[in-house]
Coordinates of C-alpha atoms in Angstrom, one line a residue:
Chain A
M334 CA 52.7 -50.0 71.2
E335 CA 50.0 -51.9 73.1
A336 CA 50.7 -52.6 76.8
A337 CA 49.6 -56.3 76.0
V338 CA 52.8 -56.6 73.9
L339 CA 55.0 -56.3 76.8
T340 CA 52.9 -57.9 79.3
D341 CA 52.3 -61.0 77.3
R342 CA 55.8 -61.7 76.4
F343 CA 57.2 -60.9 80.2
P344 CA 54.4 -62.0 82.4
R345 CA 56.3 -60.4 85.3
T346 CA 55.7 -57.0 83.9
Q347 CA 52.9 -54.5 85.3
V348 CA 51.3 -51.4 84.0
L349 CA 51.7 -48.4 86.3
A350 CA 49.6 -45.5 86.4
S351 CA 51.1 -42.5 84.5
Q352 CA 49.8 -39.1 83.4
D353 CA 52.4 -38.7 80.5
M354 CA 53.7 -41.7 78.8
P355 CA 53.2 -45.7 79.1
T356 CA 54.8 -46.8 82.4
Y357 CA 55.7 -50.5 83.2
Q358 CA 56.9 -52.0 86.5
V359 CA 59.6 -54.4 84.9
A360 CA 61.2 -57.1 87.2
G361 CA 65.0 -57.0 87.7
E362 CA 65.6 -60.4 86.0
D363 CA 63.6 -59.3 82.7
L364 CA 65.2 -55.8 82.3
V365 CA 67.9 -56.6 80.0
E366 CA 65.6 -58.7 77.7
T367 CA 62.9 -56.1 78.0
V368 CA 65.2 -53.2 76.8
R369 CA 66.4 -55.4 74.1
F370 CA 62.9 -56.4 72.9
L371 CA 62.0 -52.9 73.0
R372 CA 65.0 -52.0 71.1
D373 CA 65.0 -54.4 68.5
A374 CA 61.2 -55.3 67.7
Q375 CA 59.3 -52.4 69.0
G376 CA 61.7 -49.5 67.7
F377 CA 62.4 -47.9 71.1
D378 CA 66.1 -47.3 69.9
L379 CA 67.0 -44.3 72.2
L380 CA 67.8 -44.3 76.0
A381 CA 66.5 -40.6 76.9
D382 CA 67.4 -41.0 80.4
L383 CA 68.2 -43.3 83.2
C384 CA 68.0 -42.3 86.9
G385 CA 67.7 -43.6 90.4
I386 CA 64.8 -43.1 92.9
D387 CA 65.0 -43.5 96.7
W388 CA 61.5 -44.6 97.9
K389 CA 62.4 -44.4 101.3
D390 CA 60.0 -46.5 102.9
R391 CA 59.2 -49.1 100.1
T392 CA 60.8 -52.5 99.7
P393 CA 63.1 -52.5 97.7
R394 CA 64.1 -49.0 98.8
F395 CA 65.9 -48.1 95.5
G396 CA 64.4 -48.0 91.9
V397 CA 65.8 -47.2 88.8
V398 CA 63.8 -45.3 86.0
I399 CA 64.6 -45.9 82.4
H400 CA 63.0 -43.4 79.9
L401 CA 63.2 -45.0 76.2
L402 CA 62.1 -43.0 73.0
S403 CA 61.3 -44.5 69.6
T404 CA 62.6 -42.4 67.1
T405 CA 60.4 -43.9 64.3
H406 CA 57.1 -44.1 66.2
K407 CA 57.7 -40.8 68.1
E408 CA 56.8 -42.3 71.3
Y409 CA 58.1 -42.4 74.7
L410 CA 58.1 -45.3 77.1
R411 CA 59.0 -45.3 80.9
L412 CA 60.5 -48.6 82.9
H413 CA 60.6 -48.9 86.5
V414 CA 62.7 -51.3 88.1
G415 CA 63.0 -52.1 91.7
A416 CA 66.7 -52.6 92.8
V417 CA 66.5 -55.8 95.0
N418 CA 69.5 -55.8 97.5
D419 CA 70.5 -52.4 95.9
A420 CA 71.4 -54.1 92.5
V421 CA 69.8 -53.7 89.0
P422 CA 71.3 -55.3 85.7
S423 CA 73.0 -52.8 83.7
V424 CA 71.6 -52.1 80.0
S425 CA 74.8 -50.2 79.0
S426 CA 75.8 -53.3 76.9
L427 CA 72.2 -52.4 74.7
H428 CA 72.6 -48.8 75.1
P429 CA 76.0 -47.4 75.6
G430 CA 74.3 -44.0 76.5
A431 CA 73.2 -45.6 79.7
N432 CA 76.9 -46.1 80.8
W433 CA 77.6 -42.7 82.6
H434 CA 73.9 -42.5 83.8
E435 CA 74.2 -45.8 85.5
R436 CA 77.6 -44.4 87.1
E437 CA 75.8 -41.6 88.3
A438 CA 72.8 -43.4 89.9
F439 CA 75.5 -45.5 91.6
D440 CA 77.3 -42.5 92.7
M441 CA 74.3 -40.8 94.2
F442 CA 72.3 -43.6 95.6
G443 CA 74.7 -46.3 95.9
I444 CA 72.5 -48.6 93.4
R445 CA 74.8 -51.5 92.0
F446 CA 74.5 -52.0 88.2
E447 CA 75.5 -55.5 87.6
G448 CA 77.5 -56.2 84.5
H449 CA 78.4 -52.7 84.1
P450 CA 82.0 -52.2 82.4
D451 CA 83.2 -49.4 84.5
P452 CA 81.1 -49.4 87.9
R453 CA 83.1 -46.2 89.3
R454 CA 81.6 -43.0 90.7
I455 CA 81.3 -40.3 88.1
L456 CA 80.6 -36.8 90.1
M457 CA 82.2 -37.6 93.7
W458 CA 85.5 -38.8 94.1
D459 CA 86.3 -42.3 94.3
A460 CA 86.9 -42.4 97.9
Y461 CA 83.8 -40.7 99.1
P462 CA 82.2 -42.6 101.6
Y463 CA 78.5 -41.6 101.0
H464 CA 75.7 -41.4 98.4
P465 CA 74.4 -37.9 98.5
L466 CA 71.1 -38.2 97.0
R467 CA 69.9 -40.8 99.8
K468 CA 66.9 -39.4 101.6
E469 CA 68.9 -39.6 104.8
F470 CA 71.9 -37.6 103.7
P471 CA 71.8 -33.8 104.6
L472 CA 72.2 -31.6 101.6
A473 CA 74.9 -29.4 103.8
G474 CA 77.0 -32.9 103.7
I475 CA 79.1 -34.7 106.1
E476 CA 82.5 -34.1 107.3
V477 CA 85.3 -36.1 105.5
P478 CA 88.8 -35.5 104.6
L479 CA 89.6 -33.7 101.4
P480 CA 90.3 -36.1 98.5
A481 CA 93.9 -35.0 98.2
A482 CA 95.7 -35.8 101.8
D483 CA 98.5 -33.4 100.7
V484 CA 96.3 -30.5 100.0
A485 CA 94.6 -31.1 103.3
E486 CA 97.7 -31.3 105.0
V487 CA 98.8 -27.8 103.9
T488 CA 95.5 -26.1 104.0
G489 CA 94.0 -27.8 107.0
Q490 CA 90.9 -28.0 105.0
A491 CA 88.4 -31.0 105.1
V492 CA 85.1 -31.6 103.3
E493 CA 82.8 -29.5 105.9
P494 CA 79.0 -29.3 105.8
A495 CA 78.1 -26.2 104.3
P496 CA 76.2 -23.5 106.4
M497 CA 72.7 -23.8 105.3
M498 CA 71.4 -20.8 107.1
G499 CA 67.7 -21.9 107.0
G500 CA 68.1 -23.7 103.6
P501 CA 68.7 -22.3 100.2
F502 CA 66.1 -20.9 98.0
V503 CA 63.2 -20.5 100.6
S504 CA 60.5 -17.9 99.6
P505 CA 59.7 -15.5 102.3
G506 CA 56.3 -16.0 103.9
G507 CA 52.9 -15.2 102.3
K508 CA 51.9 -16.4 99.0
M509 CA 53.3 -15.3 95.7
S510 CA 55.7 -13.1 97.6
Q511 CA 57.4 -10.6 95.1
A512 CA 60.7 -10.7 97.3
E513 CA 63.7 -12.7 96.3
P514 CA 63.9 -16.2 97.6
S515 CA 66.3 -16.2 100.5
A516 CA 67.2 -18.2 103.6
L517 CA 64.6 -18.5 106.6
D518 CA 67.3 -18.1 109.2
Q519 CA 68.7 -14.3 108.6
S520 CA 71.2 -14.4 111.7
W521 CA 74.0 -13.9 109.2
N522 CA 72.4 -10.6 108.1
E523 CA 74.5 -7.5 109.0
E524 CA 71.2 -5.8 110.0
K525 CA 71.8 -7.7 113.2
P526 CA 74.4 -7.0 115.7
K527 CA 77.1 -9.5 115.3
A528 CA 78.0 -11.8 118.3
Chain B
M793 CA 114.1 11.3 68.1
G794 CA 112.3 9.3 65.3
G795 CA 111.9 10.5 61.5
C796 CA 113.4 9.1 58.7
P797 CA 117.0 7.5 59.4
N798 CA 118.4 9.2 56.4
L799 CA 117.3 12.6 57.0
R800 CA 118.9 12.2 60.6
Q801 CA 122.1 11.2 59.3
T802 CA 122.8 14.4 57.4
T803 CA 122.0 16.4 60.9
M804 CA 123.5 13.9 63.5
V805 CA 125.9 15.4 66.1
K806 CA 127.7 13.6 68.5
S807 CA 125.3 14.6 71.4
D808 CA 122.7 12.4 70.0
F809 CA 124.5 9.3 71.0
G810 CA 124.8 10.2 74.7
Y811 CA 122.2 11.0 77.3
N812 CA 119.8 13.6 75.9
S813 CA 118.1 15.5 78.4
K814 CA 115.4 17.0 75.8
V815 CA 114.2 13.6 75.3
E816 CA 114.7 11.6 78.5
G817 CA 113.6 14.4 81.0
E818 CA 114.9 14.6 84.3
V819 CA 116.5 11.8 86.5
I820 CA 114.1 9.8 88.6
V821 CA 115.3 8.7 91.8
T822 CA 113.2 5.9 93.6
R823 CA 113.3 2.8 95.7
A824 CA 114.1 -0.6 93.9
D825 CA 110.8 -2.0 95.8
A826 CA 108.7 0.8 94.0
V827 CA 110.4 0.2 90.6
V828 CA 109.9 -3.7 90.8
N829 CA 106.3 -3.4 92.1
W830 CA 105.5 -0.9 89.4
V831 CA 106.6 -3.3 86.8
R832 CA 104.9 -6.3 88.3
S833 CA 101.8 -4.3 88.6
H834 CA 101.7 -3.5 85.0
S835 CA 102.7 -6.9 83.8
V836 CA 100.2 -9.1 85.5
W837 CA 99.9 -12.3 83.5
P838 CA 96.5 -14.0 84.7
M839 CA 96.0 -17.6 84.9
P840 CA 92.3 -17.9 84.0
M841 CA 90.9 -20.8 86.3
G842 CA 87.5 -20.6 84.6
L843 CA 85.2 -23.1 86.6
A844 CA 81.8 -21.8 85.6
C845 CA 79.6 -18.8 84.0
C846 CA 82.2 -16.4 85.8
A847 CA 84.6 -17.7 83.0
I848 CA 82.4 -16.2 80.4
E849 CA 82.5 -12.8 81.8
L850 CA 86.2 -13.2 82.3
M851 CA 86.3 -14.0 78.7
G852 CA 84.4 -10.9 78.0
A853 CA 86.5 -8.8 79.9
G854 CA 89.5 -10.2 77.5
G855 CA 87.4 -9.2 74.4
S856 CA 87.7 -6.1 72.5
R857 CA 84.6 -4.4 74.1
F858 CA 86.2 -4.3 77.6
D859 CA 89.6 -5.0 76.8
I860 CA 91.4 -6.1 79.8
S861 CA 94.7 -5.0 78.0
R862 CA 94.1 -1.5 78.5
F863 CA 95.6 -1.8 82.1
G864 CA 98.4 -4.2 81.1
M865 CA 97.2 -7.6 82.2
E866 CA 95.9 -9.0 78.8
V867 CA 98.4 -12.1 78.5
M868 CA 96.2 -14.8 79.6
R869 CA 98.5 -18.0 80.4
F870 CA 97.2 -21.4 80.4
S871 CA 100.3 -22.6 81.9
P872 CA 100.6 -21.9 85.7
R873 CA 104.5 -21.6 85.3
Q874 CA 103.8 -18.5 83.1
A875 CA 101.2 -16.9 85.0
D876 CA 101.4 -14.7 88.3
C877 CA 97.9 -14.1 88.9
M878 CA 95.3 -16.8 89.2
I879 CA 91.5 -15.6 88.7
V880 CA 89.3 -18.1 90.2
A881 CA 86.2 -17.8 88.1
G882 CA 83.4 -19.9 89.3
T883 CA 82.3 -22.7 91.8
V884 CA 85.2 -24.6 93.2
T885 CA 83.9 -28.2 94.0
Y886 CA 85.6 -30.1 96.6
K887 CA 86.9 -32.5 93.8
M888 CA 88.3 -29.5 91.9
A889 CA 89.9 -27.9 95.2
E890 CA 92.7 -30.4 94.7
V891 CA 93.4 -29.2 91.3
V892 CA 92.9 -25.4 92.0
R893 CA 95.5 -25.6 94.9
R894 CA 98.0 -27.8 92.8
I895 CA 97.9 -25.2 89.9
Y896 CA 98.6 -22.4 92.4
D897 CA 101.4 -24.3 93.7
Q898 CA 102.9 -24.5 90.4
M899 CA 102.7 -20.8 89.7
A900 CA 106.2 -19.1 90.4
E901 CA 106.3 -16.5 93.0
P902 CA 105.3 -13.6 93.3
K903 CA 101.8 -14.7 92.7
W904 CA 98.2 -13.4 93.5
V905 CA 94.7 -14.8 93.6
V906 CA 91.6 -13.1 92.7
A907 CA 88.3 -14.9 93.9
M908 CA 85.9 -13.8 91.1
G909 CA 82.2 -13.8 91.8
A910 CA 80.2 -15.3 94.7
C911 CA 81.1 -18.8 94.3
A912 CA 84.9 -18.4 94.4
S913 CA 84.6 -16.0 97.2
T914 CA 81.9 -17.8 99.6
G915 CA 80.5 -20.7 97.8
G916 CA 77.9 -18.6 96.6
M917 CA 74.5 -20.1 96.2
Y918 CA 75.7 -23.6 96.3
R919 CA 75.5 -24.5 99.9
S920 CA 75.8 -28.3 99.4
Y921 CA 77.8 -31.2 100.1
A922 CA 80.0 -30.8 97.0
T923 CA 81.1 -27.1 97.0
L924 CA 84.1 -25.6 98.9
Q925 CA 82.5 -22.5 100.7
G926 CA 85.2 -20.1 99.4
V927 CA 88.4 -20.6 97.7
D928 CA 90.1 -18.6 100.4
N929 CA 89.9 -21.9 102.4
I930 CA 92.7 -23.5 100.4
V931 CA 94.6 -20.8 98.7
P932 CA 95.3 -16.9 100.0
V933 CA 93.0 -14.7 98.1
D934 CA 94.1 -11.1 97.4
I935 CA 91.2 -9.6 95.9
Y936 CA 87.3 -10.6 96.2
I937 CA 85.0 -9.5 93.3
S938 CA 81.4 -9.6 94.1
G939 CA 78.3 -10.6 91.7
C940 CA 76.9 -13.6 90.3
P941 CA 78.6 -13.0 87.8
P942 CA 80.3 -10.1 88.2
R943 CA 80.4 -7.8 84.9
P944 CA 83.4 -7.2 83.1
E945 CA 83.7 -3.9 84.7
A946 CA 83.6 -5.3 88.1
L947 CA 86.6 -7.5 87.1
L948 CA 88.8 -4.7 85.5
D949 CA 88.0 -2.7 88.8
G950 CA 89.2 -5.7 90.9
M951 CA 92.3 -6.1 88.9
M952 CA 93.1 -2.5 89.1
L953 CA 92.8 -2.7 92.8
L954 CA 95.0 -5.7 92.6
Q955 CA 97.4 -3.6 90.6
E956 CA 97.2 -0.9 93.5
K957 CA 98.0 -3.7 96.2
I958 CA 100.8 -5.0 94.2
R959 CA 102.2 -1.4 94.1
Q960 CA 102.1 -1.0 98.0
E961 CA 103.8 -4.5 98.7
G962 CA 107.0 -4.7 100.5
G963 CA 109.8 -7.0 99.4
S964 CA 108.8 -10.0 101.0
L965 CA 107.0 -12.9 99.3
K966 CA 105.2 -13.7 102.5
R967 CA 101.8 -13.5 102.6
T968 CA 98.6 -13.8 104.8
F969 CA 96.3 -16.7 104.8
R970 CA 93.5 -17.5 107.3
G971 CA 94.8 -14.4 109.3
R972 CA 98.2 -15.5 109.9
T973 CA 101.5 -14.9 107.9
V974 CA 102.7 -17.9 106.0
E975 CA 105.3 -19.0 103.7
T976 CA 104.4 -20.8 100.5
K977 CA 104.6 -24.5 101.1
I978 CA 104.9 -26.6 97.6
V979 CA 102.7 -29.5 97.1
R980 CA 104.1 -31.9 94.5

């Protein structure tokens, strides 16, 4: 598909630089019609992936990336949509496979998908107060109560920040080290006397 | 004893109906606790709490090659009401922790917990916001098995260690949890 096919029909669409597949910046207002046009008129009939991005310093801060595949033309295509006011129109009415992907993007980034039939979290529990894949969220987590109050009462357990010990999967110094990736902070190691 | 009943009929004498010292051997005297523990240790019915790849090794241990039934604990029960040993095999997320605890509460006493593998024991490599850092934070664990995942032999070794532990138990149903003795409280 020529880029002009899309940019002529949707003037707000821009071509983005990409190394692997044609990539377009689509305006949020055009997204549903763009995906519909690509599906019905251009043969991009399979939604391969849909995910969120936290751009941190950009405005809008969040974006949604949609990968489409044409099973007839054997072509991939990528759409990027900025989430103005953290909201993006849902494409799950066009591609049912987008349903859970959009729930995951909402769960992890807090991007609202307008028109989604079931806008709930999918990985974390419903009452979880944070969106863990946002840049400012620490990998170790933030302390909150357990999802089940009765279990928390019996066990005295909460959702606690995980001990990072210098962070997981860090290769020891030197390039192309043969040693196993391990934590930088080895204070937990039994080689050191325990406090 | 044994043999064809018809043949036995011809030679049957009165003493065959009573206590036969040649067959039964000498009388064994023991404590009730020891007998009960011996019976319990050889009729462990595991509840396979398979949550990740450790569950595959758990299945391997149940198969014919490793054959967990050699040690008298092959009866995997998928209902907690019928099980007395929960094998937590895999990563316990905070979302799943509630389920693990609830299933533990639904098991009848006496009950034991085996933390199989790094994740169930300590959270393993999952140092993250989503993963419970060791199932011993929510249920009392009797045996920890190292490995990621442990081989079936390691699981069998752990289960035999559990049998040894059961055989040494007193009569009490109280157990230690986080360093103190607790009675099991039921969560509905």
